[in-house]
Short mmCIF file of C-alpha atoms in Angstrom, two decimals:
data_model
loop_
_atom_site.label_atom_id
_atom_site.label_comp_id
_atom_site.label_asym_id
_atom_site.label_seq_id
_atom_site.Cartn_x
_atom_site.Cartn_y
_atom_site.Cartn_z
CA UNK A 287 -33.03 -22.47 -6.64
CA UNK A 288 -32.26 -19.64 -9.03
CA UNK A 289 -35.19 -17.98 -9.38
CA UNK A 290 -33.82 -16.52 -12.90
CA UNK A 291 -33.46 -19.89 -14.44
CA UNK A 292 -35.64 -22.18 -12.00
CA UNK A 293 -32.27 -24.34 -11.79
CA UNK A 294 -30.59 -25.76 -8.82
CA UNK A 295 -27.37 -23.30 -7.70
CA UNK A 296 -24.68 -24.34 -5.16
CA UNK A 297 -24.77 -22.18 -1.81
CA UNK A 298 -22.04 -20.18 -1.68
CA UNK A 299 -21.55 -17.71 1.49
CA UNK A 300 -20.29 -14.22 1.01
CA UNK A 301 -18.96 -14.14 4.63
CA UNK A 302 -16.83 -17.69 5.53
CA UNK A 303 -14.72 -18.69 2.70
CA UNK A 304 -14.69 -22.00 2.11
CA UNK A 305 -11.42 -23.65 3.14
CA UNK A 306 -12.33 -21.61 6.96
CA UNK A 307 -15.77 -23.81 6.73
CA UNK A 308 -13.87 -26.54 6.64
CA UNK A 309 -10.83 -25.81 9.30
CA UNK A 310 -11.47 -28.04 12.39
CA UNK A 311 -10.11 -24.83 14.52
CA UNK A 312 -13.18 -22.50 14.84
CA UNK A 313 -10.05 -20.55 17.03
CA UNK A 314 -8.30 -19.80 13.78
CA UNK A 315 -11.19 -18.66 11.68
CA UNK A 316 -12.31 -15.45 14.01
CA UNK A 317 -9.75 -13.07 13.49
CA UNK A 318 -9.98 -13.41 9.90
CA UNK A 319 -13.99 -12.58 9.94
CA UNK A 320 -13.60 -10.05 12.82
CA UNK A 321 -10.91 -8.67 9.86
CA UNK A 322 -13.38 -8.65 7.18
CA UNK A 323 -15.42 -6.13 9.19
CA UNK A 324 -17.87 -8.87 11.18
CA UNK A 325 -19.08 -7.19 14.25
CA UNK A 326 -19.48 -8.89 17.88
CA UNK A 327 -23.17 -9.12 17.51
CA UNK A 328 -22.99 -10.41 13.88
CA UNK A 329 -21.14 -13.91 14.80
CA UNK A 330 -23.88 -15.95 16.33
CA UNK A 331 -26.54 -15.42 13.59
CA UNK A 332 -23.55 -15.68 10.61
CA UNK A 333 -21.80 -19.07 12.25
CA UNK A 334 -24.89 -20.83 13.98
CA UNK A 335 -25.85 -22.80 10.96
CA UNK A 336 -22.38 -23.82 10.54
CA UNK A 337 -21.53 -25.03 14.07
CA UNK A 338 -24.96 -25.18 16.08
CA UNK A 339 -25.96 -22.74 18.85
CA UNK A 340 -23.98 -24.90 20.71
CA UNK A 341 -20.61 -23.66 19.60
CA UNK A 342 -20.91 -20.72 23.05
CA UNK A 343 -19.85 -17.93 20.20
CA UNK A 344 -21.79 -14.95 21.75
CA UNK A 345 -21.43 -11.55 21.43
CA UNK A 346 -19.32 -11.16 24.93
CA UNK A 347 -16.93 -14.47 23.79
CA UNK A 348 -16.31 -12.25 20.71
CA UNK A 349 -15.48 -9.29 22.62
CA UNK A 350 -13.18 -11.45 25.20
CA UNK A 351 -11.46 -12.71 21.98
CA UNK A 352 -11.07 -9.20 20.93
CA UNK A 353 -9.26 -8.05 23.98
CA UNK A 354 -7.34 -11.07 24.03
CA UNK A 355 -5.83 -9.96 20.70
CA UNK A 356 -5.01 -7.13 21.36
CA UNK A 357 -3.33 -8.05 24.62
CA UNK A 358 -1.18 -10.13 22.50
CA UNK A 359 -0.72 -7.16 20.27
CA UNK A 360 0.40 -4.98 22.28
CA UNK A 361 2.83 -8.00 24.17
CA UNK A 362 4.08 -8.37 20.49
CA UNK A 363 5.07 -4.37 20.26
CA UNK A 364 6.89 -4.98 23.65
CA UNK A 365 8.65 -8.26 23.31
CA UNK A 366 12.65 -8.55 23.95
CA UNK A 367 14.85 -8.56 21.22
CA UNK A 368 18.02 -9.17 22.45
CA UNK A 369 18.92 -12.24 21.94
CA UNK A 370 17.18 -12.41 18.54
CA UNK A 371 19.76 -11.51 15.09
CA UNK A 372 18.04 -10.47 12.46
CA UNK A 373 20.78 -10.71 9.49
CA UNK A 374 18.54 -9.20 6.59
CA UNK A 375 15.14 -7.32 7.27
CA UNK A 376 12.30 -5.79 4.26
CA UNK A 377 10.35 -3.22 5.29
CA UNK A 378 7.28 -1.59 3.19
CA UNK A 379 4.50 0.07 4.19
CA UNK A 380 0.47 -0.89 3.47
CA UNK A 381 -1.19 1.88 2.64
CA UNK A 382 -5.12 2.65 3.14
CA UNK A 383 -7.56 4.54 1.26
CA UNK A 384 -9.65 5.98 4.40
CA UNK A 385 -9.17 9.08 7.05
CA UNK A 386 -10.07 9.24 10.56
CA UNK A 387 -10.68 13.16 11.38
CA UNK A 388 -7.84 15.55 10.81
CA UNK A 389 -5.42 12.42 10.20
CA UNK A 390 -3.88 12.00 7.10
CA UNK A 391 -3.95 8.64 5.25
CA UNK A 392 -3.33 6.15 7.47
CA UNK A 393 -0.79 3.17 6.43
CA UNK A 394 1.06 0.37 8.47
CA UNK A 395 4.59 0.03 8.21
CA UNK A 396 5.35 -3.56 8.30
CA UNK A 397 9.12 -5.13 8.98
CA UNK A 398 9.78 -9.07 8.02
CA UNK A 399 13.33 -10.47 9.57
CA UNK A 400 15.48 -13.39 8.73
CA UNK A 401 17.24 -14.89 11.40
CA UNK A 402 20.57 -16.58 11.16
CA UNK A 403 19.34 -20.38 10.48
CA UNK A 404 17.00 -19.08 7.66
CA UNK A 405 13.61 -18.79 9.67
CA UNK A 406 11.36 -15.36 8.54
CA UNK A 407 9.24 -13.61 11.51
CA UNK A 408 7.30 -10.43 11.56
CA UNK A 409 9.20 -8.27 12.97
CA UNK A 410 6.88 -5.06 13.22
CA UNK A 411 3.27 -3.65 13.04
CA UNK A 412 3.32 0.06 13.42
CA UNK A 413 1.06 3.02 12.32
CA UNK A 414 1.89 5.53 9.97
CA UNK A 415 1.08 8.52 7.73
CA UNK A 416 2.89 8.53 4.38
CA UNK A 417 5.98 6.57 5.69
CA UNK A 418 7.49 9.76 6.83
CA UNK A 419 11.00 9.93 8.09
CA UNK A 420 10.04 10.57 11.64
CA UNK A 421 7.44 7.53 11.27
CA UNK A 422 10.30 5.02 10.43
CA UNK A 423 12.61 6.64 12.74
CA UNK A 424 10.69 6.72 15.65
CA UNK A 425 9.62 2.36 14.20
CA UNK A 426 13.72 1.81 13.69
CA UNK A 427 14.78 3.41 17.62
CA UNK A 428 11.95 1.42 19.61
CA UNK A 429 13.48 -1.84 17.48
CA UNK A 430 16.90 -0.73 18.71
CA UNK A 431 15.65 0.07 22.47
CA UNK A 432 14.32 -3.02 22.57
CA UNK A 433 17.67 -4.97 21.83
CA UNK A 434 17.41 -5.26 18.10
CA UNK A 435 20.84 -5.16 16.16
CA UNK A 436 21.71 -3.59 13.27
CA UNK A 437 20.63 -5.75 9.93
CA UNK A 438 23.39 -6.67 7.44
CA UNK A 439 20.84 -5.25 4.61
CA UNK A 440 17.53 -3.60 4.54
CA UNK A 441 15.25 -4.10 1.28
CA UNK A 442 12.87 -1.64 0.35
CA UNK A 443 11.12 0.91 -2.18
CA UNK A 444 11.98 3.91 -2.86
CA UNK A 445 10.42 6.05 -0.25
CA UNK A 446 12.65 8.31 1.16
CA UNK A 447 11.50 8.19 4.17
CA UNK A 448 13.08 5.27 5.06
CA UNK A 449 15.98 5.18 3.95
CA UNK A 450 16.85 8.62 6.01
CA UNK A 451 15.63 6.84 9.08
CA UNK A 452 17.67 3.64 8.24
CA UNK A 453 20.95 6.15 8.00
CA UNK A 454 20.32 7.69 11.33
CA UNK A 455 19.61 4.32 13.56
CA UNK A 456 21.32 1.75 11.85
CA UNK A 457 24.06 3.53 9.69
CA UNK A 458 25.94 0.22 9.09
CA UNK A 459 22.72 -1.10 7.31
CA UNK A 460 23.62 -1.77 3.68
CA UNK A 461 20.91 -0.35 1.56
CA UNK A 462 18.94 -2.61 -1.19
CA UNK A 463 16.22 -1.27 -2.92
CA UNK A 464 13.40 -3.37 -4.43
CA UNK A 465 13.70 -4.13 -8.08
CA UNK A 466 10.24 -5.10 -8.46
CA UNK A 467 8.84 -1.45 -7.60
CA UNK A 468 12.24 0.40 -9.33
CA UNK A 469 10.95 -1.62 -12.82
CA UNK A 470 7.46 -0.26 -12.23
CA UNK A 471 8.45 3.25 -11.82
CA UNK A 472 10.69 3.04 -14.67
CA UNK A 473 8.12 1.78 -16.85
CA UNK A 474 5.87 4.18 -15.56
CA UNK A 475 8.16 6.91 -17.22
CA UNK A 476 8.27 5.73 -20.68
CA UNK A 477 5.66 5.44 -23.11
CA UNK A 478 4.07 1.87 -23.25
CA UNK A 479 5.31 1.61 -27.16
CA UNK A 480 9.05 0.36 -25.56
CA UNK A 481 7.75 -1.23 -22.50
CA UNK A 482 8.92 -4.57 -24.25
CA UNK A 483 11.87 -3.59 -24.92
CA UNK A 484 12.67 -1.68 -21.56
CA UNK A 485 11.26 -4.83 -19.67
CA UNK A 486 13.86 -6.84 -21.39
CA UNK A 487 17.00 -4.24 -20.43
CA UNK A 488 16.00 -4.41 -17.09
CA UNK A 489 15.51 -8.19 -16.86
CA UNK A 490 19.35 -8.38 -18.44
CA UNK A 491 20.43 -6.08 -15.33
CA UNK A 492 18.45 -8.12 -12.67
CA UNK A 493 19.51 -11.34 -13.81
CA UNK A 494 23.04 -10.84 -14.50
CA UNK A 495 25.24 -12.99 -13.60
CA UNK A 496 27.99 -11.18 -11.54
CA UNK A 497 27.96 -6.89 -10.59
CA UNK A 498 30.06 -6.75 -13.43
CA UNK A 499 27.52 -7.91 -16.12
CA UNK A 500 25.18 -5.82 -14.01
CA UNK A 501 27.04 -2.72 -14.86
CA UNK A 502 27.89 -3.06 -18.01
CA UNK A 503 23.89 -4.20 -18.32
CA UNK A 504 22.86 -0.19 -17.05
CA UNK A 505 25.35 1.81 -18.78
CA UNK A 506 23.47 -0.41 -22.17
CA UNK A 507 20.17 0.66 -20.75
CA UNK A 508 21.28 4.51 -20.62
CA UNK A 509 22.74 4.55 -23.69
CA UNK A 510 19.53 2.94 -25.39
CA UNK A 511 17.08 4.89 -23.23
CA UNK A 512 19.14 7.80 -22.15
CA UNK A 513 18.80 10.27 -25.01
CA UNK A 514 14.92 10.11 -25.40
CA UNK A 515 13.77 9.21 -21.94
CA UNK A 516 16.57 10.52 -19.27
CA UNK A 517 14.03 10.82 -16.10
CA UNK A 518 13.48 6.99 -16.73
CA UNK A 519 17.10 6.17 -16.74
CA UNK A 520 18.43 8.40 -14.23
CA UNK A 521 15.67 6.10 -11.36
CA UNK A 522 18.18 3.41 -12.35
CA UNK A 523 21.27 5.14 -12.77
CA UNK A 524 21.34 7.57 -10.07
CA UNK A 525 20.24 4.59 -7.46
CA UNK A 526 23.22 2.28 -9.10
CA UNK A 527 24.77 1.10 -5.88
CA UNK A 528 21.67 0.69 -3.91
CA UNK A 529 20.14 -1.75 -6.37
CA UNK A 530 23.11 -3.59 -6.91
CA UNK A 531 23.61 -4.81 -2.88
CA UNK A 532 22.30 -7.96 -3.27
CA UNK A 533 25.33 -9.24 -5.83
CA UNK A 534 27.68 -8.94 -3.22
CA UNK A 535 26.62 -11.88 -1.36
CA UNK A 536 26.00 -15.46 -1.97
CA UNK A 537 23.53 -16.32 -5.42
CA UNK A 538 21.41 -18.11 -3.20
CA UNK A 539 19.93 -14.82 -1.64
CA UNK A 540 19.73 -12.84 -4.45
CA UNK A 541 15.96 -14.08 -5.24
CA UNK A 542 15.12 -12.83 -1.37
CA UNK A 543 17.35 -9.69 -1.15
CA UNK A 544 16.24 -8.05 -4.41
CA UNK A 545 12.49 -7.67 -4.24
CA UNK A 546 10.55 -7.29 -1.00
CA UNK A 547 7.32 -8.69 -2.10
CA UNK A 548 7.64 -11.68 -1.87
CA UNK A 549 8.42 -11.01 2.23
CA UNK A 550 6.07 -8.06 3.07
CA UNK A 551 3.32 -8.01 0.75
CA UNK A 552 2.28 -11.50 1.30
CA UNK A 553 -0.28 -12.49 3.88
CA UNK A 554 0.03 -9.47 6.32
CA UNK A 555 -0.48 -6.95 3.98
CA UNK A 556 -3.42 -9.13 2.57
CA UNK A 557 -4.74 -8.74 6.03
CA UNK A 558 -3.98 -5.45 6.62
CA UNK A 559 -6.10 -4.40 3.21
CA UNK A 560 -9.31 -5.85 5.33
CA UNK A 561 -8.46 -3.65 8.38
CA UNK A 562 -10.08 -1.15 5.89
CA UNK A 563 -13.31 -2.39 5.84
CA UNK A 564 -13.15 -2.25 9.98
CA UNK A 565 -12.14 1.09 9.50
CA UNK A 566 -15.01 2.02 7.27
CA UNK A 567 -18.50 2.64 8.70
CA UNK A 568 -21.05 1.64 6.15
CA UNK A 569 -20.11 1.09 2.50
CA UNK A 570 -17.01 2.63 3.01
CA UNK A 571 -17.63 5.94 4.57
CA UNK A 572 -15.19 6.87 7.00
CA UNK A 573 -15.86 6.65 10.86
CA UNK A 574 -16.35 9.77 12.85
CA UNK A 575 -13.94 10.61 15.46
CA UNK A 576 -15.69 9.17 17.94
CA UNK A 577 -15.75 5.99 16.05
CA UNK A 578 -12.38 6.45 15.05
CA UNK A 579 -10.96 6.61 18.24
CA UNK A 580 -9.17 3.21 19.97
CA UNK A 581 -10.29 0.87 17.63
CA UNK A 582 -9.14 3.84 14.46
CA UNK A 583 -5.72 2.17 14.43
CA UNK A 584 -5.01 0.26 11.72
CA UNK A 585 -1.69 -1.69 13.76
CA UNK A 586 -4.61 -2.10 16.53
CA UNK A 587 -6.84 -3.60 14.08
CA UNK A 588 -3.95 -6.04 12.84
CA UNK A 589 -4.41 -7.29 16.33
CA UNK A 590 -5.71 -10.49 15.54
CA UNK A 591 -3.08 -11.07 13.01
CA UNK A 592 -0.10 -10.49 14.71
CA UNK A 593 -1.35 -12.71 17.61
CA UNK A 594 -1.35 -15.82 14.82
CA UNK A 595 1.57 -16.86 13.17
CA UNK A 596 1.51 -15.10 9.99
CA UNK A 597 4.40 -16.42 8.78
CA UNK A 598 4.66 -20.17 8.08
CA UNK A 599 4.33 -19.90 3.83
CA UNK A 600 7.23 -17.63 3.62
CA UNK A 601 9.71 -19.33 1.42
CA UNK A 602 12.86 -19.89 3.59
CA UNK A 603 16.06 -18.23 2.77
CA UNK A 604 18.77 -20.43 1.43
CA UNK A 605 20.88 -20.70 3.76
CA UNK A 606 20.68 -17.29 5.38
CA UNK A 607 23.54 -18.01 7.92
CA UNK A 608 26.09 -17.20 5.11
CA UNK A 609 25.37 -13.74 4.52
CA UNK A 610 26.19 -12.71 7.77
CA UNK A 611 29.88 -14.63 7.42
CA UNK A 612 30.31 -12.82 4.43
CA UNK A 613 29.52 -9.39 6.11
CA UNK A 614 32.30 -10.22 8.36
CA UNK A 615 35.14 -10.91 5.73
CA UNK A 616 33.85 -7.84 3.55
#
């Protein structure tokens, strides 16, 4: 009962979503609640009404699932990749809003692959501070130790950081930087009076139809923009090549190789933004070192999502197979 109105209200739990009350697989359920910052001892009173005492889910199960995710973790980090081809990879980085100790901010850089028949995998989980060149170098050469072969192209912003790394590991990598974060940057330069307009410009550039319409497209948007607003023009201008990558291979990618949210900021870096609240002690006060320590990593925290397949609502690729056939004849 509402005891503003005296009416009859629905229950609705601020812990288990609904469509996990309803999975049949109690299995697939934990890691996302041990994600949203449930503890080990907070499981039996939360999920007892749900599925009986009966359901064994005590404190120690939790804590034998726990190290059971991050056993597969850590078997993920140190799998072989030899005999896997990755033809096109996007890499970003989630970032967090919480420090442990002397650390900077912490972020995860994430890495999605396509293989050759068109199937997307999570390539890497890896902790970070401020996607720093030695970060994505140091992400890049334990790939490439591992087996890992050089990508045809590499989507992603335009933080510096990797694309120096990307140059010294994998210099054959073409370079394709994200449209979707170059458009809000640009935007981000010019007053919100021509955002309309701009928008538009930048739509007739993305969607052109060949690299020739796409160049002819810019030099329209620098001469429109150029004289009142150069910073905003040169992020397009002086990155000309780089955002124009995708247009040398088969229409059918472009959607994929031009943006990489629709690849990395999808459901592991919706996960990743609860590893916060694990982070966080209390209402978002940041753990003490001692707190901090083992469990203050936010790829160690992912634990229970790279152990699942996080992958099976990427769209596929279509087909992926061609792009590295026309690598070859290029």
């Amino acid at each position: 009962m509402d005891p503003e109105t005296g009416q009859r209200a629905q229950f609705h739990s601020q812990i288990l979503p609904r469509w996990a009350r309803r999975s049949p697989k109690v299995a697939a359920v934990l890691p996302l609640l041990y994600l949203h910052g449930l503890s080990s001892s907070d499981f039996v009173p939360a999920l007892e009404e749900l599925f009986g005492s009966a359901a064994g889910l005590s404190a120690s199960v939790i804590t034998r699932l726990c190290e059971q995710w991050q056993a597969e973790r850590k078997a993920f980090a140190q799998r072989d990749l030899q005999g896997v081809d990755y033809v096109d990879c996007w890499a970003d980085a989630v970032h967090f809003s919480i420090r442990l100790g002397e650390q900077g901010r912490l972020c995860c850089l994430v890495i999605v692959g396509v293989r050759a028949d068109g199937r997307k995998e999570l390539v890497a989980v890896a902790d970070g501070t401020r996607e720093s060149t030695d970060d994505w170098a140091e992400l890049l050469r334990d790939l490439r130790r591992r087996g890992m072969g050089a990508p045809v192209v590499m989507v992603g912003d335009g933080a510096l950081g990797l694309w120096r790394a990307l140059r010294e590991v994998f210099p054959a990598t073409r370079e394709q930087k994200c449209w979707v974060h170059k458009v809000r940057n640009v935007l981000g330069a010019l007053p919100k009076s021509v955002h309309a307009g701009a928008r538009r410009a930048l739509n007739e550039i993305i969607m052109a139809e060949d690299r020739s319409h796409a160049e002819r497209a810019i030099d329209a948007f620098a001469a429109d923009y150029g004289v009142k607003w150069p910073k905003a023009v040169a992020k397009v201008t002086d990155d000309r090549d780089a955002l124009l990558t995708y247009l040398d291979y088969p229409a059918e990618h472009w959607l994929h190789l031009r943006t990489t949210d629709e690849s990395c900021k999808g459901r592991v870096a919706l996960s990743a933004r609860c590893v916060a609240v694990r982070l966080g002690a209390g209402r978002g006060r940041p753990r003490s070192e001692e707190q901090g320590r083992g469990a203050g990593s936010p790829a160690a925290q992912l634990g229970p999502v790279v152990g699942r397949n996080v992958a099976p609502q990427w769209r596929r690729p279509r087909p992926c197979v061609s792009v590295r056939v026309v690598a070859a004849w290029a």
